[in-house]
Coordinates of C-alpha atoms in Angstrom, one line a residue:
M219 CA 91.8 138.3 110.6
N220 CA 92.8 138.3 107.0
P221 CA 90.4 140.6 105.1
W222 CA 89.9 138.0 102.4
L223 CA 89.1 135.3 104.9
A224 CA 86.8 137.5 106.8
Q225 CA 85.0 138.2 103.5
I226 CA 84.8 134.6 102.5
R227 CA 83.3 133.7 105.8
K228 CA 80.4 136.0 105.1
E229 CA 79.5 134.2 101.8
R230 CA 77.9 130.9 101.1
R231 CA 81.0 129.6 99.3
G232 CA 82.8 130.0 102.6
L233 CA 81.0 127.0 103.9
I234 CA 82.3 124.9 101.0
I235 CA 85.9 126.0 102.0
L236 CA 85.2 125.3 105.6
L237 CA 84.0 121.8 104.9
S238 CA 87.0 121.1 102.6
V239 CA 89.4 122.2 105.3
I240 CA 87.7 119.9 107.8
L241 CA 87.8 117.1 105.3
V242 CA 91.5 117.6 104.6
A243 CA 92.4 117.9 108.2
I244 CA 90.6 114.6 109.1
S245 CA 92.1 112.8 106.1
V246 CA 95.6 114.0 107.1
V247 CA 95.1 112.8 110.7
T248 CA 93.8 109.4 109.3
R249 CA 96.8 109.1 107.0
V250 CA 99.3 109.8 109.8
L251 CA 97.6 107.3 112.2
L252 CA 97.6 104.6 109.4
M253 CA 101.2 105.3 108.7
A254 CA 102.0 104.7 112.4
K255 CA 100.0 101.5 112.3
A256 CA 101.9 100.3 109.3
F257 CA 105.3 101.7 110.4
A258 CA 107.2 98.4 110.3
Q259 CA 106.2 97.7 106.7
V260 CA 106.4 101.2 105.1
D261 CA 109.7 102.0 103.4
F262 CA 110.2 105.6 104.6
S263 CA 112.5 107.6 102.3
V264 CA 112.4 111.2 101.0
S265 CA 110.7 110.2 97.8
N266 CA 108.1 108.0 99.6
D267 CA 107.5 110.6 102.3
L268 CA 106.9 113.3 99.7
E269 CA 104.6 111.0 97.8
M270 CA 102.5 110.3 100.8
A271 CA 102.4 113.9 101.8
F272 CA 101.7 115.7 98.6
I273 CA 99.9 113.2 96.5
G274 CA 97.9 112.3 99.5
L275 CA 97.0 115.9 99.8
F276 CA 96.0 116.1 96.1
Y277 CA 93.6 113.2 96.5
D278 CA 92.2 114.8 99.8
L279 CA 91.4 117.9 97.8
V280 CA 89.9 116.0 94.9
N281 CA 87.7 114.1 97.5
A282 CA 86.8 117.4 99.0
V283 CA 85.3 118.6 95.7
Y284 CA 83.3 115.3 95.4
F285 CA 82.2 115.3 99.1
S286 CA 81.1 118.9 99.0
A287 CA 78.8 118.6 96.0
P288 CA 75.6 118.0 97.8
L289 CA 76.2 121.0 100.1
A290 CA 77.2 123.2 97.1
L291 CA 74.0 122.2 95.3
Y292 CA 71.9 123.1 98.3
L293 CA 73.7 126.5 98.9
W294 CA 73.1 127.3 95.2
L295 CA 69.4 126.5 95.1
I296 CA 68.2 127.7 98.6
P297 CA 66.5 131.2 98.2
G298 CA 67.9 134.1 100.1
R299 CA 64.7 134.9 101.9
V300 CA 64.9 131.3 103.4
Y301 CA 68.6 131.3 103.9
R302 CA 68.5 134.4 106.1
K303 CA 65.6 133.2 108.3
P304 CA 66.7 132.9 112.0
W305 CA 65.8 129.2 112.1
H306 CA 67.8 128.3 109.0
I307 CA 71.1 128.5 110.9
Y308 CA 70.1 125.3 112.6
V309 CA 69.6 123.6 109.3
L310 CA 73.3 124.6 108.5
Y311 CA 74.3 123.2 111.9
G312 CA 72.5 120.0 110.9
W313 CA 74.3 119.9 107.5
F314 CA 77.7 120.2 109.2
F315 CA 76.9 117.7 112.0
V316 CA 75.9 115.1 109.3
L317 CA 78.7 115.7 107.0
I318 CA 81.4 115.9 109.8
F319 CA 79.9 112.7 111.3
I320 CA 80.3 110.9 107.9
L321 CA 84.0 112.1 107.7
V322 CA 84.9 111.0 111.3
F323 CA 83.0 107.8 110.9
N324 CA 84.8 107.2 107.6
G325 CA 88.2 107.7 109.4
V326 CA 87.3 105.1 112.0
A327 CA 86.0 102.7 109.4
E328 CA 89.3 103.1 107.4
W329 CA 91.2 102.2 110.6
L330 CA 89.1 99.0 111.0
F331 CA 89.3 98.1 107.4
W332 CA 93.1 98.6 107.4
D333 CA 93.2 96.3 110.4
E334 CA 91.6 93.6 108.3
F335 CA 93.0 94.2 104.8
S336 CA 96.0 96.5 105.2
S337 CA 94.7 98.8 102.6
R338 CA 92.5 101.7 101.9
F339 CA 88.8 101.1 100.9
N340 CA 88.7 99.1 97.7
F341 CA 86.7 96.6 95.7
I342 CA 86.1 94.5 98.8
A343 CA 84.6 97.5 100.6
V344 CA 82.2 98.0 97.7
D345 CA 81.2 94.3 98.0
Y346 CA 80.6 94.6 101.6
L347 CA 78.3 97.6 101.3
I348 CA 75.9 95.3 99.5
Y349 CA 75.8 92.9 102.4
T350 CA 75.1 95.3 105.2
T351 CA 73.6 92.7 107.5
E352 CA 76.7 90.6 107.6
V353 CA 79.1 93.5 107.7
V354 CA 77.3 95.5 110.3
G355 CA 76.9 92.3 112.4
N356 CA 80.5 91.4 111.9
I357 CA 81.6 94.9 113.1
S358 CA 79.2 94.8 116.1
Q359 CA 80.5 91.4 117.2
S360 CA 84.2 92.3 116.7
Y361 CA 84.3 95.8 118.2
P362 CA 82.7 97.8 121.0
I363 CA 80.5 99.5 118.4
G364 CA 78.3 101.3 121.0
W365 CA 81.2 103.0 122.6
I366 CA 82.8 103.9 119.3
M367 CA 79.6 105.6 118.1
I368 CA 79.4 107.6 121.4
A369 CA 83.0 108.6 120.9
I370 CA 82.4 109.7 117.3
T371 CA 79.3 111.6 118.2
G372 CA 81.1 113.4 121.0
I373 CA 84.0 114.4 118.6
V374 CA 81.5 115.6 116.0
V375 CA 79.6 117.7 118.5
L376 CA 82.8 119.4 119.6
M377 CA 83.9 120.0 116.0
V378 CA 80.6 121.6 115.2
M379 CA 80.8 123.8 118.2
A380 CA 84.3 124.9 117.1
V381 CA 83.1 126.0 113.6
R382 CA 79.8 127.7 114.8
P383 CA 81.3 131.2 114.4
W384 CA 82.1 130.6 110.8
I385 CA 78.6 129.1 110.1
R386 CA 76.9 132.1 111.9
A387 CA 79.0 134.6 109.8
S388 CA 77.7 132.9 106.6
A389 CA 74.0 132.6 107.8
G390 CA 73.3 136.3 107.1
S391 CA 74.9 136.6 103.7
H392 CA 73.0 138.1 100.7
E393 CA 74.0 136.7 97.4
P394 CA 71.8 137.1 94.4
F395 CA 71.0 133.9 92.4
R396 CA 73.1 135.2 89.5
I397 CA 76.2 135.3 91.7
R398 CA 75.5 132.0 93.3
T399 CA 75.0 130.4 89.8
K400 CA 78.4 131.8 88.7
Y401 CA 80.2 130.1 91.6
F402 CA 78.2 126.9 91.3
A403 CA 79.1 126.7 87.6
I404 CA 82.8 127.1 88.4
F405 CA 82.4 124.3 91.0
S406 CA 80.7 122.1 88.5
I407 CA 83.3 122.5 85.8
V408 CA 86.0 121.6 88.4
F409 CA 84.0 118.6 89.5
A410 CA 83.5 117.4 85.9
I411 CA 87.2 117.9 85.1
L412 CA 88.3 115.9 88.1
L413 CA 85.7 113.2 87.3
V414 CA 87.1 112.7 83.9
T415 CA 90.8 113.2 84.4
V416 CA 91.8 111.8 87.9
T417 CA 92.0 108.2 88.6
S418 CA 93.7 106.1 91.2
K419 CA 96.8 105.6 89.1
Y420 CA 98.4 108.8 90.2
H421 CA 99.3 107.4 93.6
Q422 CA 100.7 104.1 92.2
Y423 CA 104.4 105.3 92.0
S424 CA 106.2 103.4 94.7
R425 CA 107.4 99.8 94.7
N426 CA 106.0 99.6 98.2
T427 CA 102.3 98.9 98.0
L428 CA 101.6 100.4 101.5
V429 CA 103.2 103.7 100.4
N430 CA 100.8 103.7 97.4
E431 CA 97.8 103.0 99.7
L432 CA 98.8 105.7 102.2
S433 CA 99.1 108.2 99.4
G434 CA 95.5 107.8 98.5
N435 CA 92.3 108.9 100.2
G436 CA 90.0 106.2 101.5
M437 CA 86.7 107.8 100.6
Y438 CA 87.9 108.6 97.1
E439 CA 89.2 105.0 96.7
L440 CA 85.7 103.7 97.7
F441 CA 84.2 105.9 95.0
A442 CA 86.8 104.8 92.5
A443 CA 86.3 101.1 93.3
Y444 CA 82.5 101.6 92.8
R445 CA 83.1 103.1 89.4
N446 CA 85.5 100.2 88.4
N447 CA 83.3 97.4 89.8
E448 CA 83.7 95.5 86.5
L449 CA 87.0 95.6 84.7
D450 CA 86.9 94.7 81.0
Y451 CA 90.3 92.9 80.1
D452 CA 90.4 94.2 76.5
R453 CA 89.9 97.8 77.7
F454 CA 92.2 97.9 80.6
Y455 CA 95.0 95.3 80.1
K456 CA 97.8 94.6 77.7
G457 CA 96.5 92.1 75.1
L458 CA 97.3 90.0 72.2
P459 CA 95.3 89.4 69.0
A460 CA 92.5 87.1 70.2
Q461 CA 93.3 84.2 68.0
E462 CA 97.0 84.4 69.0
A463 CA 96.1 84.4 72.7
M464 CA 93.8 81.4 72.3
K465 CA 96.4 79.6 70.3
L466 CA 99.0 79.9 73.0
V467 CA 96.5 78.7 75.6
R468 CA 95.6 75.6 73.5
E469 CA 99.3 74.8 73.2
N470 CA 99.8 75.2 76.9
L471 CA 96.8 73.2 77.8
K472 CA 97.6 70.2 75.7
T473 CA 98.8 67.3 77.7
K474 CA 99.4 63.6 76.9
E475 CA 96.0 62.4 78.3
A476 CA 94.0 65.2 76.5
E477 CA 92.7 65.4 73.0
Y478 CA 91.0 68.5 71.6
L479 CA 87.5 67.8 70.3
S480 CA 87.3 70.7 67.9
S481 CA 89.6 72.6 65.5
N482 CA 87.8 75.8 66.4
P483 CA 90.8 78.1 67.5
F484 CA 88.7 79.5 70.3
S485 CA 87.8 76.2 71.9
I486 CA 89.7 74.5 74.7
T487 CA 87.3 71.6 75.0
R488 CA 89.2 68.4 75.4
R489 CA 88.6 64.7 76.0
I490 CA 90.5 63.6 79.1
M491 CA 91.4 60.0 78.8
N492 CA 92.6 58.0 81.8
R493 CA 93.4 54.2 81.4
G494 CA 91.8 51.7 83.7
P495 CA 88.6 51.5 85.7
E496 CA 87.2 54.6 87.2
K497 CA 87.2 54.9 91.1
K498 CA 83.8 56.2 91.9
F499 CA 84.6 57.1 95.5
N500 CA 82.7 59.7 97.5
V501 CA 84.5 63.0 97.5
V502 CA 84.2 65.5 100.4
L503 CA 85.9 68.8 99.5
I504 CA 86.4 71.1 102.5
S505 CA 87.4 74.6 101.7
V506 CA 88.6 76.2 104.9
E507 CA 88.1 79.9 105.4
S508 CA 91.4 81.8 105.4
L509 CA 93.7 78.8 106.2
S510 CA 97.2 80.1 105.3
A511 CA 99.9 77.5 104.9
E512 CA 101.8 79.3 107.5
F513 CA 99.3 78.1 110.2
L514 CA 100.3 74.5 109.8
G515 CA 103.2 72.8 111.5
R516 CA 103.9 71.1 108.2
F517 CA 105.0 74.5 106.9
G518 CA 107.0 75.6 109.9
N519 CA 104.5 76.9 112.4
T520 CA 105.4 76.3 116.0
E521 CA 102.3 77.5 117.8
G522 CA 100.5 74.2 117.7
I523 CA 97.2 75.7 116.4
T524 CA 96.5 72.9 113.8
P525 CA 97.2 69.8 115.8
F526 CA 94.7 67.5 114.0
L527 CA 95.7 68.7 110.4
D528 CA 99.4 68.3 111.4
S529 CA 98.7 64.7 112.4
L530 CA 96.4 64.0 109.4
S531 CA 99.2 65.2 107.1
Q532 CA 101.3 62.3 108.1
H533 CA 98.6 60.0 106.5
S534 CA 97.6 62.2 103.6
L535 CA 98.8 63.2 100.2
V536 CA 100.2 66.7 100.9
F537 CA 100.7 69.4 98.3
T538 CA 103.3 71.8 99.5
N539 CA 103.7 74.3 96.7
L540 CA 100.1 75.4 96.0
Y541 CA 98.8 79.0 95.6
A542 CA 95.4 80.5 95.9
T543 CA 94.1 82.5 92.9
G544 CA 92.8 85.4 95.0
T545 CA 92.1 87.0 98.3
R546 CA 88.3 86.5 98.7
T547 CA 86.2 83.4 99.4
V548 CA 84.3 83.8 96.2
R549 CA 87.6 83.8 94.3
G550 CA 88.5 80.5 95.9
L551 CA 85.1 79.1 95.2
E552 CA 85.5 80.1 91.6
A553 CA 88.8 78.4 91.3
L554 CA 87.7 75.2 93.0
S555 CA 84.4 74.8 91.1
L556 CA 85.2 76.2 87.6
C557 CA 89.0 75.6 87.5
V558 CA 89.6 78.9 85.6
P559 CA 92.1 81.7 86.1
P560 CA 90.9 84.8 88.0
T561 CA 89.5 87.4 85.7
P562 CA 89.8 91.1 86.7
G563 CA 87.0 92.7 88.7
Q564 CA 84.3 90.6 90.2
S565 CA 84.6 86.9 90.8
I566 CA 82.5 84.9 88.3
V567 CA 80.5 83.7 91.4
R568 CA 79.1 87.2 91.6
R569 CA 78.7 88.1 88.0
P570 CA 75.6 88.2 85.8
N571 CA 75.2 85.4 83.2
N572 CA 77.1 82.9 85.3
E573 CA 74.5 80.1 85.1
N574 CA 75.1 76.7 83.5
L575 CA 78.9 76.9 83.4
F576 CA 81.1 73.8 83.1
S577 CA 82.0 73.0 86.7
L578 CA 83.4 70.3 88.8
A579 CA 79.9 69.3 89.6
S580 CA 79.2 68.9 85.8
V581 CA 81.8 66.1 85.8
F582 CA 80.6 64.4 88.9
N583 CA 77.0 64.6 87.9
E584 CA 77.7 63.1 84.6
K585 CA 79.2 60.1 86.5
G586 CA 76.1 59.7 88.5
Y587 CA 77.0 61.5 91.6
S588 CA 74.9 63.7 93.8
S589 CA 76.7 67.0 94.1
Q590 CA 76.2 69.4 97.1
F591 CA 77.4 72.7 98.3
I592 CA 77.1 72.9 102.0
Y593 CA 77.6 76.3 103.8
G594 CA 77.3 77.3 107.4
G595 CA 75.9 80.8 106.7
Y596 CA 73.0 82.0 104.6
S597 CA 74.0 81.4 101.0
Y598 CA 72.6 84.6 99.5
F599 CA 75.8 86.2 100.8
D600 CA 78.2 86.9 97.9
N601 CA 75.7 85.3 95.6
M602 CA 77.0 81.8 96.5
G603 CA 73.5 80.2 96.6
Y604 CA 72.4 81.4 93.2
F605 CA 75.8 80.5 91.7
F606 CA 76.0 76.9 93.0
E607 CA 72.3 76.1 92.4
N608 CA 72.7 77.1 88.8
N609 CA 75.9 75.2 88.2
G610 CA 75.1 71.7 89.1
Y611 CA 75.1 71.7 92.9
G612 CA 72.4 71.0 95.4
L613 CA 72.3 73.8 98.0
I614 CA 72.3 73.3 101.7
D615 CA 73.0 76.2 104.0
R616 CA 72.2 77.6 107.5
S617 CA 68.5 77.5 106.9
S618 CA 68.6 73.6 106.9
L619 CA 69.5 73.6 110.6
G620 CA 67.0 73.8 113.4
D621 CA 67.7 76.1 116.4
E622 CA 68.3 73.0 118.6
E623 CA 71.0 71.8 116.3
I624 CA 73.1 75.0 116.7
D625 CA 75.6 75.2 119.6
Y626 CA 76.8 78.6 118.5
E627 CA 76.6 81.1 115.6
N628 CA 77.8 84.5 114.7
I629 CA 76.9 86.8 111.8
W630 CA 78.8 84.7 109.3
G631 CA 77.2 81.4 110.2
V632 CA 77.0 78.5 112.5
A633 CA 79.9 77.0 114.4
D634 CA 82.1 74.7 112.1
E635 CA 81.2 71.7 114.2
N636 CA 77.5 72.3 113.5
L637 CA 78.2 72.7 109.8
F638 CA 80.0 69.4 109.8
T639 CA 77.1 67.7 111.7
L640 CA 74.8 69.0 108.9
A641 CA 77.2 67.7 106.2
L642 CA 77.3 64.2 107.8
R643 CA 73.4 64.2 107.8
E644 CA 73.3 65.3 104.2
I645 CA 75.9 62.8 103.0
D646 CA 74.1 60.0 104.9
S647 CA 70.9 60.8 103.2
E648 CA 72.3 60.6 99.7
V649 CA 75.2 58.0 99.9
T650 CA 72.9 54.9 99.8
R651 CA 71.6 55.9 96.4
H652 CA 74.4 57.6 94.7
P653 CA 78.1 58.4 95.2
V654 CA 78.3 61.8 96.7
F655 CA 80.4 64.9 95.9
S656 CA 80.0 67.4 98.8
H657 CA 81.8 70.7 98.8
I658 CA 81.7 72.1 102.4
M659 CA 82.6 75.8 103.1
T660 CA 83.6 76.7 106.7
T661 CA 83.1 80.1 108.3
S662 CA 84.6 80.1 111.8
N663 CA 88.0 81.3 110.9
H664 CA 86.7 84.9 110.3
R665 CA 86.5 88.0 112.5
P666 CA 85.0 88.2 115.1
Y667 CA 86.8 84.8 115.8
T668 CA 84.1 83.4 118.0
Y669 CA 83.2 79.8 118.6
P670 CA 81.7 77.5 121.4
G671 CA 83.6 77.5 124.7
G672 CA 85.3 74.5 126.1
R673 CA 86.5 73.0 122.8
I674 CA 90.1 74.3 122.7
D675 CA 92.5 76.0 125.1
I676 CA 92.2 79.5 123.4
P677 CA 89.2 81.5 124.6
S678 CA 86.7 82.6 122.0
H679 CA 86.8 86.1 120.6
T680 CA 90.5 86.6 121.3
S681 CA 92.4 86.1 118.0
R682 CA 92.6 84.4 114.7
R683 CA 94.9 81.8 116.4
G684 CA 91.9 80.6 118.3
A685 CA 89.6 80.5 115.3
V686 CA 92.2 78.5 113.3
K687 CA 92.6 76.1 116.2
Y688 CA 88.8 75.7 116.6
T689 CA 88.3 75.0 112.8
D690 CA 91.1 72.4 113.2
Y691 CA 89.2 70.9 116.1
S692 CA 86.0 70.8 114.1
I693 CA 87.6 69.2 111.1
G694 CA 89.1 66.5 113.4
K695 CA 85.7 65.8 115.0
F696 CA 84.2 65.5 111.5
I697 CA 86.8 63.0 110.3
R698 CA 86.6 60.9 113.4
E699 CA 82.8 60.8 113.1
A700 CA 82.9 60.1 109.4
S701 CA 85.3 57.2 110.1
K702 CA 82.5 55.4 111.9
K703 CA 80.3 55.5 108.8
T704 CA 80.0 52.6 106.3
W705 CA 80.9 55.0 103.4
F706 CA 84.2 56.2 105.0
D707 CA 86.4 53.5 103.3
H708 CA 85.1 54.6 99.9
T709 CA 85.6 58.4 100.4
V710 CA 88.3 60.8 99.5
F711 CA 88.6 63.8 101.8
V712 CA 90.1 67.0 100.2
I713 CA 91.0 69.8 102.7
V714 CA 92.2 73.1 101.2
A715 CA 92.0 76.9 101.9
D716 CA 89.8 79.3 100.0
H717 CA 92.5 82.0 100.4
C718 CA 95.1 83.1 102.9
A719 CA 94.3 85.0 106.1
S720 CA 96.0 88.2 104.9
S721 CA 97.1 89.4 101.5
A722 CA 98.9 92.4 102.8
G723 CA 102.6 93.0 102.0
K724 CA 105.1 95.5 100.6
T725 CA 104.6 94.4 97.0
K726 CA 101.4 94.4 94.9
L727 CA 101.2 90.6 95.0
P728 CA 103.3 89.2 97.9
V729 CA 103.7 85.6 96.7
D730 CA 103.9 84.1 100.3
K731 CA 100.5 85.6 101.0
Y732 CA 98.9 83.2 98.5
H733 CA 100.5 80.0 99.8
I734 CA 97.8 77.5 100.9
P735 CA 97.8 74.0 102.1
L736 CA 96.1 71.0 100.4
L737 CA 95.7 67.5 102.0
I738 CA 94.0 64.6 100.2
Y739 CA 93.1 61.9 102.7
S740 CA 91.7 58.5 101.9
P741 CA 93.8 55.9 103.8
K742 CA 92.3 52.9 102.0
N743 CA 92.7 54.4 98.5
I744 CA 95.4 57.0 98.2
P745 CA 98.9 56.4 99.7
A746 CA 100.3 59.2 101.9
G747 CA 103.0 61.2 100.2
T748 CA 104.1 64.6 99.1
M749 CA 103.7 66.7 95.9
D750 CA 106.1 69.7 95.9
R751 CA 105.6 70.8 92.3
L752 CA 104.2 74.3 91.7
M753 CA 100.4 74.3 91.5
S754 CA 97.5 76.6 91.1
Q755 CA 94.2 76.4 92.9
I756 CA 92.6 75.7 89.6
D757 CA 94.6 72.6 89.2
I758 CA 92.9 70.9 92.2
G759 CA 89.8 69.8 90.3
P760 CA 91.6 68.1 87.4
T761 CA 94.2 66.5 89.7
L762 CA 91.4 65.1 91.9
L763 CA 89.6 63.7 88.9
G764 CA 92.9 62.1 87.7
L765 CA 93.3 60.4 91.1
L766 CA 89.9 59.0 90.5
N767 CA 90.9 57.8 87.1
F768 CA 88.0 59.6 85.5
S769 CA 87.7 60.1 81.7
Y770 CA 85.6 63.1 80.8
T771 CA 85.1 66.0 78.5
S772 CA 86.8 69.2 80.0
D773 CA 86.7 72.9 79.6
F774 CA 88.9 73.4 82.6
Y775 CA 92.0 75.6 82.5
G776 CA 93.6 73.5 85.2
Y777 CA 96.1 70.7 85.0
D778 CA 96.2 67.2 86.4
I779 CA 99.6 67.8 88.0
Y780 CA 100.4 64.1 87.9
K781 CA 100.0 64.1 84.1
L782 CA 101.8 67.3 83.5
E783 CA 105.3 67.1 82.1
P784 CA 107.9 68.7 84.4
G785 CA 108.8 72.3 83.7
R786 CA 105.3 73.3 82.5
E787 CA 104.0 74.2 86.0
R788 CA 102.5 77.7 86.7
A789 CA 100.3 79.4 89.1
F790 CA 97.9 82.4 89.1
I791 CA 97.6 84.9 92.0
S792 CA 95.6 88.1 91.9
T793 CA 93.7 91.0 93.5
Y794 CA 90.6 92.4 91.9
Q795 CA 92.8 94.4 89.4
N796 CA 96.4 93.0 89.6
L797 CA 96.8 89.7 87.8
G798 CA 99.9 87.6 88.6
Y799 CA 101.4 84.7 86.7
I800 CA 104.1 82.6 88.3
R801 CA 106.4 80.3 86.4
D802 CA 110.1 79.3 86.8
K803 CA 110.6 81.5 89.9
E804 CA 109.4 84.5 87.9
L805 CA 106.3 86.6 88.5
V806 CA 104.5 88.7 85.8
I807 CA 102.0 91.2 87.0
L808 CA 99.4 92.6 84.6
S809 CA 97.7 95.8 85.8
P810 CA 95.2 98.3 84.4
Q811 CA 96.4 100.9 81.9
S812 CA 98.1 98.0 80.1
K813 CA 101.0 97.9 82.7
V814 CA 103.2 94.9 82.8
E815 CA 105.9 94.2 85.4
T816 CA 108.3 91.2 85.8
F817 CA 109.9 90.1 89.0
Q818 CA 112.3 87.4 90.2
I819 CA 110.9 85.4 93.2
T820 CA 113.7 84.9 95.8
E821 CA 114.0 81.9 98.1
D822 CA 112.1 83.8 100.9
S823 CA 109.2 84.4 98.5
Q824 CA 110.1 88.2 98.1
T825 CA 110.3 89.7 94.7
A826 CA 113.0 91.7 92.9
V827 CA 112.5 93.7 89.7
K828 CA 113.6 91.8 86.6
A829 CA 113.9 92.7 82.9
E830 CA 110.9 91.7 81.0
D831 CA 110.8 88.2 79.4
P832 CA 108.7 88.7 76.3
Q833 CA 107.6 85.0 76.0
L834 CA 106.7 84.8 79.7
V835 CA 104.6 88.0 79.3
R836 CA 102.9 86.6 76.3
E837 CA 102.0 83.5 78.2
A838 CA 100.6 85.4 81.1
I839 CA 98.5 87.6 78.9
S840 CA 97.2 84.6 76.9
W841 CA 95.9 82.8 80.0
Y842 CA 94.1 85.8 81.5
Q843 CA 92.9 87.3 78.2
S844 CA 91.5 83.9 77.0
A845 CA 89.7 83.3 80.4
S846 CA 88.0 86.7 80.2
Y847 CA 87.1 86.1 76.6
S848 CA 85.7 82.7 77.3
F849 CA 83.4 83.9 80.0
K850 CA 82.3 87.0 78.1
N851 CA 81.5 85.1 75.0
G852 CA 79.8 82.1 76.7
S853 CA 82.5 79.5 76.0
M854 CA 82.5 78.5 79.6
K855 CA 79.0 77.2 79.5
A856 CA 78.5 73.5 79.9
K857 CA 78.0 71.7 76.5
Q858 CA 76.3 68.4 75.7
Y859 CA 78.1 65.8 73.6
T860 CA 76.5 62.8 72.1
S861 CA 79.8 61.2 71.1
H862 CA 83.5 61.6 71.5
E863 CA 84.1 62.3 67.8
N864 CA 85.7 65.7 66.8
T865 CA 83.0 68.3 66.5
D866 CA 83.2 71.9 65.4
Y867 CA 80.7 74.0 67.2

């Protein structure tokens, strides 16, 4: 054996080196397996291969420093007289069993996370750590978790056995506290330098997003995402002078039916005036979990997994060019209820100080409606219950159902048909006294893709295709049962996705992965037809209110698409840190470190790099910067008006 290595094995610091080697080895194996899994979508080239290999190794080593910190602290502080006791070697075996178990478990978890999101751990993983009941339940219902844990334990035992000689060699070392302090001080300086200087940006070189993902380290990315749980727009993104940004937004929000109520340059409050009598129909808004447009036959699907929605589309007003604002349910709920562009970091649904905001329920409640949010799971998840209860909605969730009313449930909630039975009951109880606005959020189209047997021809727990078809069945059953109610002829049904089933692609923001369907069905009141103009999810609320011919005071950032002059259409798409702005077949992406990129959107929804359009970039910045400013400064709060006269406030 190399004399240097033999000497290192006899010292305490040798255990840090051993742990680092194990971490790097497991990380490299994980990276190779993920590369194989994503083989078809990764652009393999000399530059990309070198990035994945060497930048990936750099992040593995950085993570090794972070991960070794608890063991380094222990090895520094444990006295020599205890360290050399015969029984202490079993403590060291325990350390390595626990640490190697975490590393192997993390590798398996990365594989499962990639299977769902096609990325390393990120902001979503941080969110999921908060809701351990749902996440652990989802994993146990989706995978043979018992066998996985047995396999992990077996692998860890074998690995600890393999490194026993190295651990034994270190167990008898004699290092004075002064020497240990010197080594720990060096370790601490390296730790601090890495903490201050290294960020995730160093592996964001390739145009291929998956190459960038594979160049990172999953455990490091989890740590980085936790540190960046909130992203302040002004600090991380390219901006404009605040008044200039708001001026641009005020200009872009002005439409023929809207009049600003204030000359305050930071106010977007407008009076929306629609001529003629208001149509106070009941409104049932169904936001469907992960319903990508590509699942529907109307958008080219040939699998027949949405037979009811395909049939209903023939009798509905169908919006064919609509894009979700984000990739999470809370982002979709934010867009549907608040009609604001996505702000970086957390969805507003999950942020502090999100009470008493101007929402879709604010408008309906002012018109004398009873507004409800009806959810098939427990509404504490993702802070949904708190958000909706404090923004004008009555809350109804899983706890409102008795055990005898539930045919089936999994960790996310009851089967969609039971959710819709609950919704019918709640609407019936209110509709005789007030018109009703009910926002219903489904859950069945979510891993583990389980649902009651005998409903459709795809067995439960087999694929997303089955979950989509079961949700389609449940919506069909709900509409048919609602059609027997006295209130049906005076009701507008709005069916839309919260987000797509997958947001993974070769680019940062693959446009086609945000394309969602929207059907508005009210056979007695709204003629069937097609709207093919570009729309954002935040435009649904204003467009719906326009169809009802409502006049109201608005702080929405969305448009009534029927009142908007042609050529002014735009859409917003985002992840938790990349903010996309679509207009005129061009896509602007705003990213942290004030990065701006411009792309041309091709006919097949792919993107090609394009020279920057300064005016388009200014528009993109103004929308996102102003939305962040408005929430941060309380401008999104609902306001009370005693008249429609101009008022500075």
